[in-house]
Amino acid sequence: MIQAQTNTGSGRVALISGASRGIGAAIAAELARQGWRLSLGMRKPELPAWAGERQVHLHAYDASDAEAEARWVEAALAAFGRIDAIVANAGLMIPKTVIEADDQDIDALLDINVKAPRRLAKAAWEPLVQTGRGRVVILASLSGKRVKSARSGLYSVSKFAAVALAHAIRHAGFDLGVRATAVCPGFVATDMARSITDRPEDLMTDPRDLARIVSMLLDLPNEASVAEFAVNCQLEEFF
Ligand SMILES: NC(=O)c1ccc[n+]([C@@H]2O[C@H](COP(=O)([O-])OP(=O)(O)OC[C@H]3O[C@@H](n4cnc5c(N)ncnc54)[C@H](OP(=O)(O)O)[C@@H]3O)[C@@H](O)[C@H]2O)c1
């Protein structure tokens, strides 16, 4: 008999970076609703309004600090004793063309969008492997699949790398039960999208819908692995 699943987290533990607002905050709320225990990495830790009695661990996390991931994982393990999933969501957009940009811009994008997620996966690797079904979600972008415009070109360079990172983690972890997915949305109605487009919000993807997708991805069995998940709010040629 097929039974509806209502509590997909069932006490599993997820770390979510950049959970203060936007997509990360929506993912945190959805995973909590699904029964996950959460460790939320934020630059300014603040308990979400929905948290109530739920088990939420807050950690001061700045993705530009190369030591931060190891400290966060240690604190999360002290709080929960296990890590089943990481959602590398914290991200930076610098709307410059590759011609306008200087090395500092590209360093900043690579630091936050690529190097920090890699360090987080590395720091959490042992506990992820221990579960036999560790999950890694990298919030990449459709800008990691195609270069849409000159002004998103520099960001695209970092997000192509973020997609490659997800694939590289997938390869490193497959025989160990770890599954990694690059989630690749177009415009999502958050501060980031609002700062770069005048597209009406109701024509962008709702962060809560993206959160439902991430919840589903984390819940799929090892034998239904999804390498990339593209999400559109407008017609794209390929994705
Ligand atoms: N919105 C879109 O259209 C869209 C589309 C495709 C992909 N994405 C990706 O989705 C992810 C989330 O984006 P969003 O739309 O929710 O962006 P957002 O509204 O700008 O929020 C960005 C989040 O990342 C955090 N963050 C930024 N730099 C950080 C750092 N150095 N250390 C720790 N946290 C940091 C922010 O924390 P603070 O609150 O402290 O600033 C915030 O929680 C990003 O990786 C983004 O590239 C977004």
XYZ file of C-alpha atoms and ligand atoms in Angstrom:
287
model
C 0.000 0.000 0.000
C 1.306 3.490 -0.799
C 1.176 5.789 2.237
C 1.364 9.580 2.211
C 4.457 10.915 3.956
C 3.681 13.835 6.233
C 6.866 14.128 8.254
C 9.775 13.652 5.917
C 12.520 14.980 8.208
C 11.787 12.634 11.120
C 14.414 14.183 13.370
C 17.180 14.318 10.793
C 19.586 17.248 11.153
C 20.284 19.848 8.465
C 22.676 22.792 8.388
C 21.466 25.767 6.323
C 23.760 28.696 5.541
C 22.353 32.189 4.990
C 19.115 31.292 6.772
C 18.457 34.887 7.877
C 16.261 35.824 4.909
C 15.255 34.995 1.348
C 15.588 31.433 0.101
C 17.523 30.196 3.147
C 14.843 31.415 5.559
C 12.124 29.749 3.475
C 14.040 26.451 3.364
C 14.514 26.563 7.137
C 10.787 27.096 7.745
C 9.827 24.284 5.364
C 12.334 21.774 6.752
C 11.248 22.572 10.312
C 7.645 21.942 9.248
C 8.780 18.571 7.875
C 10.305 17.555 11.204
C 13.982 18.298 10.556
C 16.169 19.568 13.381
C 18.082 22.578 12.133
C 21.353 24.355 12.683
C 21.054 27.762 11.057
C 24.204 29.624 10.029
C 23.695 33.375 9.983
C 25.924 36.405 10.169
C 23.562 37.841 12.800
C 21.907 34.867 14.482
C 18.258 35.458 15.271
C 15.640 32.840 16.097
C 12.982 32.727 13.334
C 9.449 33.658 14.415
C 8.180 30.134 13.646
C 10.811 28.424 15.802
C 8.804 28.229 19.063
C 9.612 25.015 20.872
C 11.198 23.410 17.820
C 14.803 22.312 18.001
C 16.691 25.062 16.231
C 20.375 25.673 16.791
C 21.732 29.082 15.824
C 25.325 29.653 14.882
C 27.158 32.866 13.985
C 28.466 32.044 10.531
C 30.304 34.265 8.069
C 31.120 32.506 4.812
C 34.065 34.808 4.175
C 35.910 33.345 7.198
C 37.864 30.256 6.112
C 37.691 28.750 9.619
C 33.958 29.265 10.016
C 32.664 25.991 8.581
C 34.770 23.779 10.863
C 33.568 25.742 13.917
C 29.939 25.556 12.788
C 30.034 21.796 12.187
C 31.624 21.252 15.612
C 28.901 23.330 17.280
C 26.114 21.573 15.369
C 27.484 18.161 16.323
C 27.659 19.275 19.949
C 23.992 20.321 19.731
C 22.570 17.337 17.837
C 25.221 14.606 17.588
C 24.636 14.035 13.875
C 24.428 15.806 10.512
C 22.251 14.384 7.746
C 22.238 17.257 5.277
C 23.855 20.554 4.437
C 22.197 23.270 2.381
C 24.836 25.696 1.112
C 22.594 28.643 0.406
C 24.448 31.811 1.461
C 25.309 33.625 -1.730
C 26.578 36.837 -3.218
C 25.636 38.631 -6.441
C 27.810 41.418 -7.879
C 26.084 42.795 -10.969
C 29.174 43.661 -12.990
C 30.319 42.554 -16.399
C 33.552 40.601 -16.578
C 35.101 43.704 -18.138
C 34.003 46.120 -15.389
C 34.994 43.763 -12.573
C 38.335 43.637 -10.853
C 40.020 40.731 -9.083
C 38.531 41.725 -5.728
C 35.022 41.233 -7.124
C 35.716 37.784 -8.486
C 37.560 36.794 -5.309
C 34.540 37.819 -3.225
C 32.138 35.849 -5.456
C 34.300 32.738 -5.460
C 34.830 32.990 -1.686
C 31.123 33.014 -0.837
C 29.573 31.065 -3.734
C 32.196 28.336 -4.201
C 34.909 28.096 -1.562
C 32.620 28.331 1.477
C 30.209 25.589 0.245
C 33.201 23.320 -0.467
C 34.575 23.914 3.031
C 31.159 23.214 4.545
C 30.884 19.885 2.696
C 34.435 18.994 3.711
C 33.862 19.882 7.370
C 30.600 17.899 7.546
C 31.840 14.987 5.431
C 32.402 12.389 8.149
C 29.005 12.814 9.819
C 27.288 12.926 6.414
C 28.933 9.649 5.420
C 28.087 8.082 8.784
C 24.355 8.420 8.131
C 24.591 6.295 4.976
C 22.365 8.815 3.216
C 24.078 12.191 3.571
C 22.668 15.004 1.463
C 24.339 18.118 0.036
C 22.318 20.842 -1.674
C 24.197 23.677 -3.336
C 22.062 26.721 -4.142
C 23.584 27.393 -7.545
C 21.516 29.192 -10.198
C 20.387 29.090 -13.802
C 23.319 31.502 -14.068
C 25.369 28.359 -13.480
C 23.882 26.856 -16.633
C 23.924 29.758 -19.098
C 25.143 33.360 -19.252
C 21.960 35.397 -19.528
C 23.369 38.922 -19.786
C 26.572 40.936 -19.541
C 25.684 42.182 -16.051
C 25.187 38.666 -14.718
C 28.379 37.393 -16.380
C 30.694 37.656 -13.406
C 28.131 36.029 -11.092
C 27.734 33.293 -13.726
C 31.422 32.485 -13.544
C 30.996 31.699 -9.832
C 27.728 29.814 -10.290
C 29.118 27.627 -13.095
C 31.784 26.714 -10.558
C 29.083 26.068 -7.924
C 27.341 23.623 -10.294
C 30.662 21.892 -10.933
C 31.230 21.752 -7.167
C 27.922 19.915 -6.677
C 28.890 17.387 -9.353
C 32.344 16.981 -7.825
C 30.829 16.314 -4.387
C 28.402 13.853 -5.990
C 31.328 11.920 -7.421
C 33.307 12.037 -4.161
C 30.361 10.781 -2.114
C 28.384 8.442 -4.311
C 29.883 5.164 -3.100
C 29.545 6.463 0.472
C 25.812 7.131 0.218
C 26.185 10.919 -0.099
C 24.010 12.553 -2.758
C 24.610 16.110 -3.983
C 22.323 18.357 -6.006
C 22.861 21.715 -7.684
C 19.585 23.631 -7.408
C 19.404 26.097 -10.298
C 16.616 28.659 -10.088
C 16.005 31.694 -12.265
C 14.563 34.755 -10.521
C 13.316 34.024 -7.002
C 11.403 36.777 -5.153
C 14.062 37.823 -2.620
C 16.224 40.863 -1.906
C 18.821 39.546 -4.356
C 16.454 39.395 -7.342
C 14.762 42.657 -6.372
C 18.153 44.382 -6.549
C 18.839 43.311 -10.126
C 15.518 43.166 -11.989
C 12.280 45.128 -12.152
C 10.369 41.951 -12.973
C 7.145 41.918 -10.886
C 7.472 39.715 -7.802
C 4.417 37.653 -8.637
C 6.185 36.605 -11.845
C 9.218 35.300 -9.963
C 9.522 31.925 -8.248
C 8.232 32.075 -4.676
C 11.019 31.109 -2.207
C 8.504 28.845 -0.448
C 8.106 26.805 -3.634
C 11.872 26.470 -3.894
C 11.881 25.336 -0.263
C 9.398 22.577 -1.091
C 11.701 21.432 -3.901
C 14.718 21.324 -1.560
C 12.692 19.375 1.006
C 11.783 16.837 -1.677
C 15.387 16.560 -2.882
C 16.634 15.904 0.653
C 14.036 13.225 1.140
C 14.598 11.171 -1.996
C 16.268 7.799 -1.466
C 19.856 7.128 -2.532
C 18.520 5.368 -5.615
C 16.663 8.488 -6.863
C 19.582 10.892 -6.951
C 19.080 14.258 -8.694
C 22.294 15.892 -9.924
C 20.768 19.199 -11.041
C 17.333 20.718 -10.554
C 16.486 23.693 -12.795
C 13.555 25.932 -11.851
C 12.008 28.498 -14.176
C 9.754 31.486 -13.719
C 10.027 32.360 -17.404
C 10.627 30.515 -20.645
C 14.244 29.513 -21.084
C 15.663 27.999 -24.238
C 16.990 24.856 -22.570
C 16.386 24.699 -18.818
N 17.046 35.266 -5.694
C 17.346 34.744 -6.865
O 16.785 35.152 -7.906
C 18.328 33.618 -6.977
C 18.362 32.907 -8.173
C 19.261 31.865 -8.314
C 20.094 31.519 -7.266
N 20.052 32.236 -6.109
C 20.965 31.822 -5.043
O 20.223 31.412 -3.916
C 20.959 31.686 -2.718
C 20.107 32.506 -1.768
O 19.798 33.733 -2.422
P 18.665 34.747 -1.949
O 17.918 35.121 -3.158
O 17.936 34.251 -0.764
O 19.618 35.977 -1.577
P 19.458 37.164 -0.523
O 18.032 37.494 -0.340
O 20.404 38.216 -1.006
O 20.040 36.502 0.805
C 21.378 36.096 0.823
C 21.624 35.275 2.049
O 23.002 34.892 2.048
C 23.576 35.376 3.243
N 24.972 35.738 3.069
C 25.518 36.546 2.140
N 26.838 36.676 2.345
C 27.119 35.931 3.450
C 28.300 35.658 4.166
N 29.472 36.197 3.844
N 28.220 34.838 5.239
C 27.059 34.291 5.615
N 25.902 34.518 4.974
C 25.942 35.331 3.910
C 22.753 36.591 3.642
O 22.965 36.885 4.995
P 22.742 38.378 5.622
O 21.278 38.470 5.953
O 23.636 38.423 6.792
O 23.139 39.369 4.555
C 21.369 36.062 3.323
O 20.905 35.191 4.323
C 22.237 32.388 -3.170
O 23.284 31.453 -3.262
C 21.871 32.924 -4.547
O 23.010 33.110 -5.348
C 19.176 33.267 -5.936
